[in-house]
């Protein structure tokens, strides 16, 4: 299946369309649930894209809304596509939320990161060290699966129709030797290499910038090729993350990202800084306090 037709994004679009037609018909969720013989929460989760709907369910729903013809056929087809398995399905036991499926369908990703290298730019050794440090209860098998899916995601940057990636990294990200000197040095070389790709823009937000617009935390803004699929902001946390889709939320995070990238070092200066750090690590040159590396 074309990655731009990710089942995750198809499920999201289907839900939005079904909600639109239900509201236009003046039908409540309770009425739909009663007609389908299911709970109102299931209908709600279908409309928010959190649960897939069978083609039969969709046909019954659009019949309730008195939608027929080509529109009905299209929605039923979207339901079929939304039930297909993405390439990441074998790793579903270690994936939380829908981010990977959203990312697979995106045209561009703009991200600000405070603590770690984004998954699309990590080396396997850095990813392994990061996951072991952050997920203390994971088994070796789970860690291996998390690393594998993270490496597989990186194909998005080099496929025939690659996504555009714009990342602003806080200087703390390139100052913390995750995995030790050798692992971090290799990671910095990888960053410098990936920053040369025409579809990757990388900036460093230096400590000298002081307080800035991104102090509230890490986020990613995903933009999709089709106008029917609105942008979404992903705010990550320890249990998976939160998707923000309201117009005012998108506007706020777009403004934050614009402010951050304006404050950060330009891409060329950022690449030079990363290359220099790979040769002369910052964590080696700064005075150490008791207990530090």
Short mmCIF file of C-alpha atoms in Angstrom, two decimals:
data_model
loop_
_atom_site.label_atom_id
_atom_site.label_comp_id
_atom_site.label_asym_id
_atom_site.label_seq_id
_atom_site.Cartn_x
_atom_site.Cartn_y
_atom_site.Cartn_z
CA UNK A 1 0.00 0.00 0.00
CA UNK A 2 1.20 3.49 -0.83
CA UNK A 3 2.63 4.92 2.43
CA UNK A 4 0.78 8.15 1.74
CA UNK A 5 -2.44 6.11 2.10
CA UNK A 6 -1.59 4.95 5.60
CA UNK A 7 -4.50 3.08 7.24
CA UNK A 8 -4.12 5.38 10.25
CA UNK A 9 -4.76 8.52 8.24
CA UNK A 10 -7.54 6.85 6.26
CA UNK A 11 -9.25 5.94 9.53
CA UNK A 12 -8.91 9.53 10.69
CA UNK A 13 -10.40 10.89 7.47
CA UNK A 14 -13.24 8.37 7.52
CA UNK A 15 -14.19 9.37 11.05
CA UNK A 16 -14.22 13.06 10.18
CA UNK A 17 -16.43 12.43 7.14
CA UNK A 18 -18.87 10.26 9.08
CA UNK A 19 -19.14 12.88 11.81
CA UNK A 20 -19.78 15.58 9.20
CA UNK A 21 -22.61 13.65 7.56
CA UNK A 22 -24.13 12.66 10.90
CA UNK A 23 -24.24 16.26 12.10
CA UNK A 24 -25.64 17.43 8.75
CA UNK A 25 -28.42 14.86 9.10
CA UNK A 26 -29.20 16.00 12.63
CA UNK A 27 -28.68 12.50 14.05
CA UNK A 28 -27.25 11.92 17.53
CA UNK A 29 -24.56 9.40 18.40
CA UNK A 30 -27.05 7.58 20.62
CA UNK A 31 -29.42 7.06 17.69
CA UNK A 32 -26.60 5.69 15.53
CA UNK A 33 -25.46 3.34 18.30
CA UNK A 34 -29.00 2.06 18.78
CA UNK A 35 -29.44 1.40 15.05
CA UNK A 36 -26.06 -0.38 14.83
CA UNK A 37 -26.55 -2.32 18.04
CA UNK A 38 -23.34 -1.01 19.61
CA UNK A 39 -22.31 1.40 22.34
CA UNK A 40 -22.24 5.19 21.82
CA UNK A 41 -18.55 5.13 22.77
CA UNK A 42 -17.81 2.91 19.76
CA UNK A 43 -19.48 5.39 17.41
CA UNK A 44 -17.56 8.22 19.05
CA UNK A 45 -14.26 6.38 18.68
CA UNK A 46 -14.98 5.68 15.01
CA UNK A 47 -15.62 9.38 14.44
CA UNK A 48 -12.37 10.37 16.17
CA UNK A 49 -10.37 7.79 14.23
CA UNK A 50 -9.43 5.76 17.30
CA UNK A 51 -11.35 2.68 16.18
CA UNK A 52 -11.68 1.17 12.72
CA UNK A 53 -15.13 0.59 11.25
CA UNK A 54 -16.13 -2.34 9.11
CA UNK A 55 -17.41 -1.58 5.60
CA UNK A 56 -20.77 -2.96 6.78
CA UNK A 57 -20.88 -0.52 9.69
CA UNK A 58 -20.04 2.38 7.40
CA UNK A 59 -22.74 1.38 4.90
CA UNK A 60 -25.29 1.21 7.71
CA UNK A 61 -24.18 4.59 9.05
CA UNK A 62 -24.40 6.41 5.73
CA UNK A 63 -27.81 4.84 5.15
CA UNK A 64 -28.95 6.40 8.43
CA UNK A 65 -27.61 9.76 7.20
CA UNK A 66 -29.34 9.27 3.82
CA UNK A 67 -26.05 9.45 1.96
CA UNK A 68 -25.94 7.30 -1.13
CA UNK A 69 -24.37 6.99 -4.57
CA UNK A 70 -20.72 7.83 -5.16
CA UNK A 71 -20.22 9.35 -1.71
CA UNK A 72 -21.44 6.21 0.02
CA UNK A 73 -19.24 4.01 -2.17
CA UNK A 74 -16.20 6.19 -1.46
CA UNK A 75 -16.69 6.03 2.30
CA UNK A 76 -17.08 2.26 2.21
CA UNK A 77 -13.86 2.02 0.17
CA UNK A 78 -12.03 4.21 2.69
CA UNK A 79 -13.24 1.85 5.42
CA UNK A 80 -11.68 -1.08 3.54
CA UNK A 81 -8.37 0.78 3.18
CA UNK A 82 -8.43 1.82 6.83
CA UNK A 83 -8.60 -1.84 7.90
CA UNK A 84 -5.44 -2.83 6.02
CA UNK A 85 -2.27 -3.45 8.00
CA UNK A 86 0.55 -0.92 7.88
CA UNK A 87 4.17 -2.08 7.66
CA UNK A 88 4.48 -1.33 11.39
CA UNK A 89 1.71 -3.77 12.39
CA UNK A 90 4.16 -6.58 13.42
CA UNK A 91 5.59 -4.13 15.97
CA UNK A 92 2.22 -3.11 17.43
CA UNK A 93 3.03 -4.65 20.80
CA UNK A 94 5.72 -2.01 21.41
CA UNK A 95 4.00 0.94 19.76
CA UNK A 96 1.71 3.24 21.71
CA UNK A 97 -0.72 5.52 19.94
CA UNK A 98 -1.03 6.29 16.25
CA UNK A 99 2.07 8.41 15.66
CA UNK A 100 3.95 6.02 13.37
CA UNK A 101 0.89 5.62 11.15
CA UNK A 102 0.42 9.39 11.01
CA UNK A 103 4.08 9.93 10.23
CA UNK A 104 3.94 7.41 7.38
CA UNK A 105 1.25 9.49 5.68
CA UNK A 106 2.82 12.91 6.30
CA UNK A 107 4.21 15.20 3.65
CA UNK A 108 6.35 17.06 6.17
CA UNK A 109 7.30 16.97 9.83
CA UNK A 110 8.47 19.99 11.80
CA UNK A 111 9.77 19.10 15.22
CA UNK A 112 11.33 20.68 18.27
CA UNK A 113 13.23 18.36 20.60
CA UNK A 114 14.66 19.23 24.02
CA UNK A 115 16.24 15.99 25.21
CA UNK A 116 16.96 13.42 22.50
CA UNK A 117 17.72 13.01 18.80
CA UNK A 118 14.41 12.42 16.94
CA UNK A 119 13.80 8.80 15.96
CA UNK A 120 14.09 9.55 12.22
CA UNK A 121 17.71 10.62 12.74
CA UNK A 122 18.94 8.13 15.35
CA UNK A 123 21.61 5.48 14.88
CA UNK A 124 20.71 2.00 16.04
CA UNK A 125 23.23 2.13 18.89
CA UNK A 126 21.95 5.50 20.10
CA UNK A 127 18.36 4.22 19.92
CA UNK A 128 19.28 1.11 21.89
CA UNK A 129 21.04 3.11 24.62
CA UNK A 130 18.22 5.64 24.77
CA UNK A 131 15.47 3.03 25.08
CA UNK A 132 17.40 1.05 27.71
CA UNK A 133 17.84 4.19 29.77
CA UNK A 134 14.24 5.38 29.47
CA UNK A 135 12.26 2.11 29.56
CA UNK A 136 13.59 0.23 32.54
CA UNK A 137 10.89 -2.44 32.48
CA UNK A 138 11.34 -3.42 28.80
CA UNK A 139 12.74 -6.85 27.98
CA UNK A 140 15.65 -7.27 25.57
CA UNK A 141 13.17 -8.47 22.94
CA UNK A 142 10.99 -5.39 23.35
CA UNK A 143 14.01 -3.12 23.12
CA UNK A 144 15.14 -4.89 19.94
CA UNK A 145 11.67 -4.43 18.42
CA UNK A 146 11.59 -0.75 19.33
CA UNK A 147 14.98 -0.22 17.68
CA UNK A 148 13.93 -2.15 14.57
CA UNK A 149 10.76 -0.13 14.03
CA UNK A 150 12.68 3.10 14.63
CA UNK A 151 15.23 2.17 11.97
CA UNK A 152 12.47 1.13 9.56
CA UNK A 153 10.78 4.53 9.93
CA UNK A 154 13.89 6.22 8.56
CA UNK A 155 13.09 4.96 5.06
CA UNK A 156 10.69 7.91 4.90
CA UNK A 157 13.68 10.22 4.45
CA UNK A 158 15.25 8.40 1.49
CA UNK A 159 12.33 6.81 -0.38
CA UNK A 160 11.34 7.96 -3.87
CA UNK A 161 8.85 10.43 -2.41
CA UNK A 162 10.60 11.43 0.83
CA UNK A 163 9.03 13.50 3.55
CA UNK A 164 10.42 16.94 4.37
CA UNK A 165 11.88 17.01 7.86
CA UNK A 166 12.70 20.23 9.73
CA UNK A 167 14.12 19.70 13.20
CA UNK A 168 15.23 22.20 15.81
CA UNK A 169 17.35 20.59 18.52
CA UNK A 170 18.05 22.19 21.84
CA UNK A 171 21.81 22.29 22.46
CA UNK A 172 21.22 19.94 25.41
CA UNK A 173 20.41 17.17 22.90
CA UNK A 174 23.90 17.24 21.36
CA UNK A 175 25.57 17.83 24.73
CA UNK A 176 24.36 14.66 26.46
CA UNK A 177 26.50 11.57 25.63
CA UNK A 178 23.75 8.98 25.33
CA UNK A 179 25.41 5.56 25.19
CA UNK A 180 28.85 6.95 25.94
CA UNK A 181 31.49 8.70 23.85
CA UNK A 182 31.69 6.36 20.88
CA UNK A 183 27.95 5.96 20.45
CA UNK A 184 27.33 9.69 20.74
CA UNK A 185 30.15 10.58 18.39
CA UNK A 186 28.74 8.24 15.75
CA UNK A 187 25.33 9.80 16.32
CA UNK A 188 26.68 13.29 15.75
CA UNK A 189 28.36 12.18 12.53
CA UNK A 190 25.00 10.72 11.44
CA UNK A 191 23.29 14.01 12.21
CA UNK A 192 25.79 15.95 10.14
CA UNK A 193 25.36 13.47 7.28
CA UNK A 194 21.54 13.56 7.34
CA UNK A 195 21.53 17.35 7.51
CA UNK A 196 23.05 17.37 4.02
CA UNK A 197 19.95 15.74 2.50
CA UNK A 198 17.90 18.24 0.46
CA UNK A 199 14.71 17.29 2.34
CA UNK A 200 16.22 17.64 5.84
CA UNK A 201 16.71 20.94 7.64
CA UNK A 202 18.47 20.83 11.00
CA UNK A 203 19.02 23.70 13.43
CA UNK A 204 20.54 23.95 16.89
CA UNK A 205 18.94 26.17 19.51
CA UNK A 206 21.98 27.21 21.51
CA UNK A 207 22.16 27.70 25.25
CA UNK A 208 23.05 31.33 24.54
CA UNK A 209 19.48 31.89 23.31
CA UNK A 210 18.29 31.84 26.91
CA UNK A 211 14.53 31.64 27.46
CA UNK A 212 12.63 30.88 24.24
CA UNK A 213 9.20 30.03 22.84
CA UNK A 214 9.69 26.26 23.17
CA UNK A 215 10.29 26.14 26.91
CA UNK A 216 7.00 24.29 27.49
CA UNK A 217 8.22 21.11 25.80
CA UNK A 218 8.83 18.89 22.80
CA UNK A 219 6.37 18.64 19.90
CA UNK A 220 6.03 17.71 16.23
CA UNK A 221 3.75 19.25 13.60
CA UNK A 222 2.67 16.84 10.85
CA UNK A 223 1.38 18.14 7.53
CA UNK A 224 -0.39 15.87 5.02
CA UNK A 225 -0.58 15.94 1.20
CA UNK A 226 -4.38 16.02 0.94
CA UNK A 227 -6.39 19.06 2.00
CA UNK A 228 -8.98 16.71 3.50
CA UNK A 229 -6.41 15.65 6.11
CA UNK A 230 -5.74 18.64 8.41
CA UNK A 231 -2.42 19.13 10.14
CA UNK A 232 -1.90 17.64 13.57
CA UNK A 233 0.42 18.43 16.47
CA UNK A 234 1.89 15.55 18.45
CA UNK A 235 3.03 16.25 22.01
CA UNK A 236 4.94 13.26 23.34
CA UNK A 237 4.90 11.93 26.89
CA UNK A 238 5.91 8.79 28.79
CA UNK A 239 2.66 6.97 28.01
CA UNK A 240 2.58 7.70 24.29
CA UNK A 241 1.50 11.24 23.53
CA UNK A 242 -1.33 13.59 22.71
CA UNK A 243 -2.64 14.66 19.30
CA UNK A 244 -3.89 18.24 18.97
CA UNK A 245 -6.06 19.10 15.97
CA UNK A 246 -8.07 22.23 16.82
CA UNK A 247 -7.43 25.29 14.66
CA UNK A 248 -6.30 27.43 17.60
CA UNK A 249 -3.93 24.68 18.81
CA UNK A 250 -2.36 24.32 15.37
CA UNK A 251 -1.98 28.07 15.06
CA UNK A 252 -0.27 28.28 18.46
CA UNK A 253 2.25 25.55 17.70
CA UNK A 254 2.97 26.90 14.23
CA UNK A 255 3.78 30.24 15.84
CA UNK A 256 5.96 28.56 18.47
CA UNK A 257 7.91 26.65 15.82
CA UNK A 258 8.42 29.78 13.72
CA UNK A 259 9.75 31.60 16.78
CA UNK A 260 12.06 28.72 17.70
CA UNK A 261 13.55 28.34 14.22
CA UNK A 262 14.07 32.10 14.03
CA UNK A 263 15.97 32.01 17.33
CA UNK A 264 18.05 28.91 16.47
CA UNK A 265 21.35 28.91 14.60
CA UNK A 266 20.99 28.86 10.80
CA UNK A 267 21.24 25.41 9.18
CA UNK A 268 24.82 25.83 7.92
CA UNK A 269 26.08 27.06 11.29
CA UNK A 270 24.22 24.21 12.96
CA UNK A 271 25.86 21.61 10.69
CA UNK A 272 29.26 23.12 11.43
CA UNK A 273 28.58 23.02 15.15
CA UNK A 274 27.55 19.36 15.01
CA UNK A 275 30.63 18.43 12.99
CA UNK A 276 32.83 20.27 15.51
CA UNK A 277 31.15 18.53 18.45
CA UNK A 278 31.76 15.16 16.82
CA UNK A 279 35.49 15.94 16.87
CA UNK A 280 35.58 17.87 20.15
CA UNK A 281 32.63 16.72 22.31
CA UNK A 282 31.11 19.37 24.53
CA UNK A 283 30.75 16.91 27.41
CA UNK A 284 34.54 16.42 27.35
CA UNK A 285 35.40 20.10 27.52
CA UNK A 286 33.10 21.30 30.28
CA UNK A 287 34.05 21.04 33.96
CA UNK A 288 32.50 17.99 35.58
CA UNK A 289 30.64 17.86 38.86
CA UNK A 290 30.67 14.91 41.21
CA UNK A 291 28.91 11.90 39.75
CA UNK A 292 28.78 13.23 36.15
CA UNK A 293 30.23 11.47 33.13
#
